[in-house]
XYZ file of C-alpha atoms in Angstrom:
309
model
C -62.353 -118.223 -101.889
C -65.534 -120.360 -101.629
C -67.989 -118.723 -99.272
C -69.008 -120.885 -96.106
C -72.085 -119.979 -94.022
C -69.979 -117.813 -91.760
C -67.789 -116.394 -94.536
C -68.594 -112.986 -95.868
C -69.857 -113.055 -99.387
C -67.726 -111.372 -102.009
C -64.679 -111.101 -99.810
C -61.741 -112.649 -101.416
C -58.359 -113.361 -100.048
C -55.254 -114.095 -102.325
C -51.882 -114.955 -100.990
C -49.167 -112.924 -102.513
C -46.054 -114.739 -101.158
C -44.951 -118.065 -100.288
C -44.947 -117.727 -96.528
C -46.640 -114.470 -95.674
C -49.222 -111.918 -96.946
C -52.450 -111.834 -98.787
C -54.492 -109.205 -100.651
C -58.224 -108.867 -99.739
C -60.617 -107.714 -102.286
C -64.482 -107.006 -102.087
C -64.039 -104.995 -98.869
C -64.857 -101.310 -98.878
C -63.222 -99.678 -95.657
C -65.527 -96.602 -95.697
C -68.247 -98.913 -94.776
C -69.515 -100.014 -91.502
C -68.345 -103.741 -92.012
C -70.607 -106.566 -90.802
C -69.254 -109.259 -88.278
C -68.781 -111.797 -91.057
C -66.701 -109.587 -93.061
C -64.737 -108.654 -89.946
C -64.141 -112.245 -88.701
C -62.976 -112.933 -92.313
C -60.509 -110.433 -92.333
C -59.349 -111.507 -88.897
C -58.964 -115.195 -90.053
C -56.896 -113.872 -93.067
C -54.809 -112.040 -90.667
C -54.004 -114.976 -88.329
C -53.156 -117.070 -91.233
C -51.198 -114.714 -93.585
C -49.847 -112.306 -90.794
C -50.169 -109.031 -93.144
C -53.175 -108.325 -95.357
C -53.111 -105.655 -97.954
C -56.245 -103.515 -99.247
C -56.040 -101.458 -102.619
C -57.803 -98.415 -103.929
C -59.460 -97.642 -100.471
C -60.746 -93.822 -100.324
C -60.444 -93.490 -96.584
C -59.468 -90.675 -94.191
C -58.380 -90.486 -90.573
C -61.849 -91.276 -89.072
C -62.523 -94.091 -91.313
C -59.101 -95.814 -90.701
C -59.822 -95.299 -86.757
C -63.358 -96.707 -87.232
C -61.900 -99.840 -89.114
C -59.225 -100.447 -86.431
C -61.714 -100.384 -83.571
C -63.594 -103.188 -85.111
C -60.633 -105.193 -84.163
C -59.404 -104.089 -80.744
C -58.771 -101.036 -78.622
C -57.147 -98.200 -80.366
C -54.221 -96.825 -78.694
C -52.904 -93.341 -78.815
C -50.733 -92.533 -81.699
C -47.273 -93.509 -80.023
C -45.890 -93.126 -76.409
C -43.617 -90.490 -77.641
C -45.681 -88.731 -79.988
C -46.617 -85.210 -79.377
C -48.135 -83.862 -82.625
C -50.715 -86.099 -84.105
C -53.138 -84.775 -86.595
C -55.763 -82.294 -84.978
C -58.650 -84.195 -83.536
C -56.989 -87.616 -84.004
C -54.760 -88.585 -81.359
C -54.734 -92.219 -82.546
C -52.966 -91.222 -85.832
C -49.118 -91.385 -86.033
C -47.761 -89.656 -89.152
C -45.239 -91.586 -91.051
C -44.011 -88.368 -92.719
C -40.600 -87.454 -94.426
C -41.196 -83.907 -93.871
C -41.276 -84.490 -90.189
C -38.095 -86.461 -90.076
C -36.274 -83.642 -91.901
C -37.072 -81.425 -89.132
C -36.814 -83.693 -86.213
C -34.119 -86.016 -87.021
C -32.110 -83.460 -89.081
C -31.739 -85.492 -91.987
C -33.612 -86.772 -95.050
C -35.284 -90.139 -94.721
C -38.739 -91.617 -95.271
C -39.220 -93.392 -92.178
C -38.289 -93.257 -88.576
C -36.652 -96.657 -88.469
C -34.979 -98.170 -91.327
C -34.124 -101.324 -89.549
C -36.135 -104.651 -89.215
C -38.566 -104.177 -86.192
C -41.733 -105.047 -84.541
C -43.678 -101.972 -83.296
C -42.513 -100.507 -79.862
C -41.445 -103.729 -78.355
C -39.833 -101.769 -75.626
C -43.373 -101.433 -74.107
C -44.479 -104.095 -71.795
C -47.555 -104.831 -74.083
C -46.450 -103.822 -77.415
C -49.390 -103.234 -80.006
C -50.970 -106.144 -81.053
C -51.404 -104.993 -84.724
C -50.838 -101.830 -86.639
C -52.903 -100.428 -89.844
C -51.061 -98.271 -92.230
C -52.541 -96.182 -95.018
C -50.830 -94.173 -97.804
C -51.281 -90.619 -98.492
C -48.508 -88.943 -100.379
C -46.012 -91.399 -102.137
C -42.878 -90.854 -104.282
C -43.516 -92.148 -108.009
C -41.240 -95.255 -107.022
C -39.215 -96.533 -104.033
C -40.426 -96.544 -100.449
C -41.700 -99.902 -100.302
C -42.314 -101.918 -96.935
C -41.377 -105.563 -96.300
C -42.682 -107.784 -93.885
C -41.242 -111.187 -92.303
C -43.147 -114.140 -90.894
C -41.611 -114.640 -87.294
C -43.800 -117.917 -86.897
C -41.909 -119.554 -89.866
C -38.780 -118.167 -88.735
C -38.957 -119.905 -85.517
C -40.541 -123.115 -87.039
C -37.716 -123.654 -89.396
C -34.965 -123.485 -86.649
C -33.203 -126.633 -85.821
C -34.993 -128.278 -83.000
C -31.944 -127.770 -80.810
C -31.895 -124.084 -81.294
C -35.548 -123.969 -80.715
C -35.265 -125.558 -77.583
C -32.488 -123.017 -76.496
C -34.050 -120.129 -77.554
C -37.419 -121.058 -75.931
C -35.528 -120.190 -72.590
C -34.207 -116.759 -73.520
C -35.326 -113.323 -72.347
C -34.114 -110.250 -74.311
C -33.842 -106.717 -73.284
C -35.777 -104.324 -75.394
C -35.190 -100.717 -75.311
C -36.364 -97.608 -77.252
C -33.444 -95.774 -78.917
C -33.860 -92.086 -79.785
C -32.800 -91.217 -83.193
C -33.773 -87.516 -82.789
C -31.500 -84.808 -82.884
C -29.485 -84.299 -79.605
C -31.460 -81.739 -77.290
C -34.526 -81.746 -79.516
C -37.903 -82.060 -77.873
C -38.275 -85.743 -78.906
C -34.765 -86.333 -77.873
C -35.885 -85.078 -74.338
C -39.012 -86.861 -74.338
C -37.754 -90.256 -75.223
C -34.909 -89.766 -72.445
C -37.218 -88.580 -69.994
C -39.847 -91.396 -70.267
C -37.464 -94.295 -71.695
C -39.163 -97.630 -72.587
C -37.356 -100.881 -71.417
C -38.810 -104.714 -71.103
C -37.290 -107.898 -70.979
C -39.474 -110.327 -73.201
C -39.083 -113.903 -74.058
C -37.133 -114.554 -77.319
C -40.262 -116.772 -78.167
C -43.730 -115.579 -77.631
C -46.852 -117.533 -77.601
C -49.506 -115.969 -79.827
C -52.742 -115.497 -77.731
C -55.293 -116.231 -80.589
C -53.593 -118.854 -82.471
C -51.077 -120.568 -79.966
C -48.318 -120.326 -82.509
C -44.747 -119.668 -81.406
C -43.034 -116.715 -83.120
C -39.513 -115.508 -82.842
C -39.564 -112.349 -81.094
C -36.237 -110.520 -81.279
C -37.143 -107.009 -83.096
C -33.737 -105.675 -84.213
C -34.686 -102.063 -84.178
C -35.312 -102.386 -80.336
C -32.638 -105.056 -79.366
C -29.690 -103.890 -81.235
C -28.908 -100.886 -79.033
C -29.918 -102.890 -75.745
C -27.400 -105.735 -76.788
C -28.474 -107.933 -73.873
C -29.827 -111.541 -73.237
C -30.329 -112.119 -69.686
C -27.719 -114.494 -68.352
C -25.354 -113.772 -71.004
C -22.337 -111.025 -71.393
C -22.793 -108.264 -74.088
C -20.448 -110.001 -76.849
C -22.297 -113.286 -76.229
C -25.849 -111.522 -76.422
C -24.679 -109.678 -79.572
C -23.459 -112.953 -81.186
C -26.682 -114.431 -80.222
C -28.839 -111.717 -81.499
C -27.030 -111.456 -84.770
C -28.005 -115.304 -85.367
C -31.457 -114.868 -84.411
C -31.846 -111.551 -86.374
C -30.445 -113.330 -89.528
C -32.868 -116.221 -89.119
C -35.653 -113.720 -88.726
C -35.193 -111.768 -91.730
C -34.235 -114.420 -94.403
C -35.691 -113.107 -97.649
C -37.811 -116.458 -98.315
C -39.958 -115.425 -95.311
C -40.697 -112.066 -96.465
C -43.132 -110.174 -98.565
C -42.606 -106.823 -100.213
C -45.504 -104.425 -100.789
C -45.607 -101.336 -103.444
C -47.268 -98.540 -101.928
C -50.000 -96.918 -104.336
C -52.988 -94.348 -103.770
C -55.421 -95.812 -101.677
C -53.361 -98.791 -100.035
C -53.658 -99.910 -96.518
C -51.500 -102.657 -94.776
C -52.821 -104.442 -91.581
C -50.538 -106.597 -89.890
C -49.943 -108.483 -86.594
C -47.051 -107.391 -84.653
C -47.227 -110.693 -82.506
C -46.244 -112.685 -85.645
C -44.284 -110.323 -87.823
C -41.404 -107.727 -88.126
C -41.383 -105.005 -91.068
C -38.843 -102.766 -92.603
C -39.259 -99.414 -94.634
C -37.058 -99.888 -97.299
C -34.634 -97.074 -97.395
C -34.340 -96.576 -101.104
C -36.180 -93.113 -101.276
C -34.464 -90.843 -98.704
C -32.289 -89.292 -101.469
C -35.013 -88.380 -103.645
C -36.637 -85.214 -103.939
C -40.097 -86.525 -102.942
C -42.290 -86.635 -99.944
C -43.673 -89.939 -98.444
C -46.485 -89.790 -96.071
C -48.412 -92.690 -94.571
C -50.653 -92.647 -91.466
C -50.519 -95.642 -88.808
C -52.791 -96.690 -85.745
C -52.028 -99.420 -83.563
C -54.154 -101.942 -81.604
C -53.650 -102.537 -77.706
C -51.501 -105.390 -77.129
C -51.345 -108.120 -74.345
C -48.322 -108.765 -72.325
C -45.991 -111.332 -74.166
C -45.891 -114.886 -72.604
C -43.042 -117.230 -73.310
C -43.054 -120.778 -74.115
C -42.962 -121.457 -70.298
C -45.916 -119.446 -69.601
C -43.785 -116.476 -68.133
C -44.707 -112.823 -68.932
C -42.222 -110.048 -69.930
C -40.999 -108.066 -67.319
C -41.018 -104.009 -67.271
C -37.768 -102.226 -66.478
C -39.129 -98.585 -67.176
C -42.098 -97.215 -68.700
C -46.087 -97.626 -68.385
C -48.360 -100.065 -70.088
C -49.922 -98.707 -73.458
C -53.685 -98.810 -73.363
C -56.140 -98.134 -75.767
C -59.780 -97.207 -75.792
């Protein structure tokens, strides 16, 4: 990348797949980044939807500080009760916790395609995930470009999907009667979002169907459950076509930063049967209330907005 007057010198952005994803080098996330570097990372994020950093020696404090350069950092999760001490913003993605809380071996809470916490009225705008403890192989994560998924629909289907509003609901996967199960049921999150949301920074339209949060609800406003499920299956299939995706192999010091308003992601379930721990740490940025093509905002059924600081 050739530096322009407003481009940070030494920052290099290299695409890693045809439709989504780039690796950024020349940045040390331990440092207090200058405005030009922050702007360059934001530009890359807008264009490539997810960006990756390697060989970053950072901990919780540096991760939170880096996130704050791009927006307000939220608490770890609406249903999180045990973040690391002193860091209420950090959500552990920890296979050891899932053994305890879910009662079964797995390396991620959700092994379906999803966008983070879309049952909220204002889902997180972006997420930043860093590796800590990794299996020797397996446990990759994939992302898909929901802008391209929308753009490549036939025009007649785009026009139809522009009008739809879908119910997103948080589904508990915790053991029945557990503390997490009770917490989710007591403060369940339910919202109706447009099937196509307009990105507040780029103006791009993105298919917004988040299978992990719409599969259980199985409801498109104005359609029966069977009709909704058939339509959702079609949209899920379009949103997660292999050619729109990038797969990232975690290594020590890896960091991924993605735009939840333009992507969905998948924790690939190929390491849960291995006798290895997998621990990563996530922070999220406060999001806006989605707007559809017609300018209408999402509607909350239950649950409070999720604000950061």
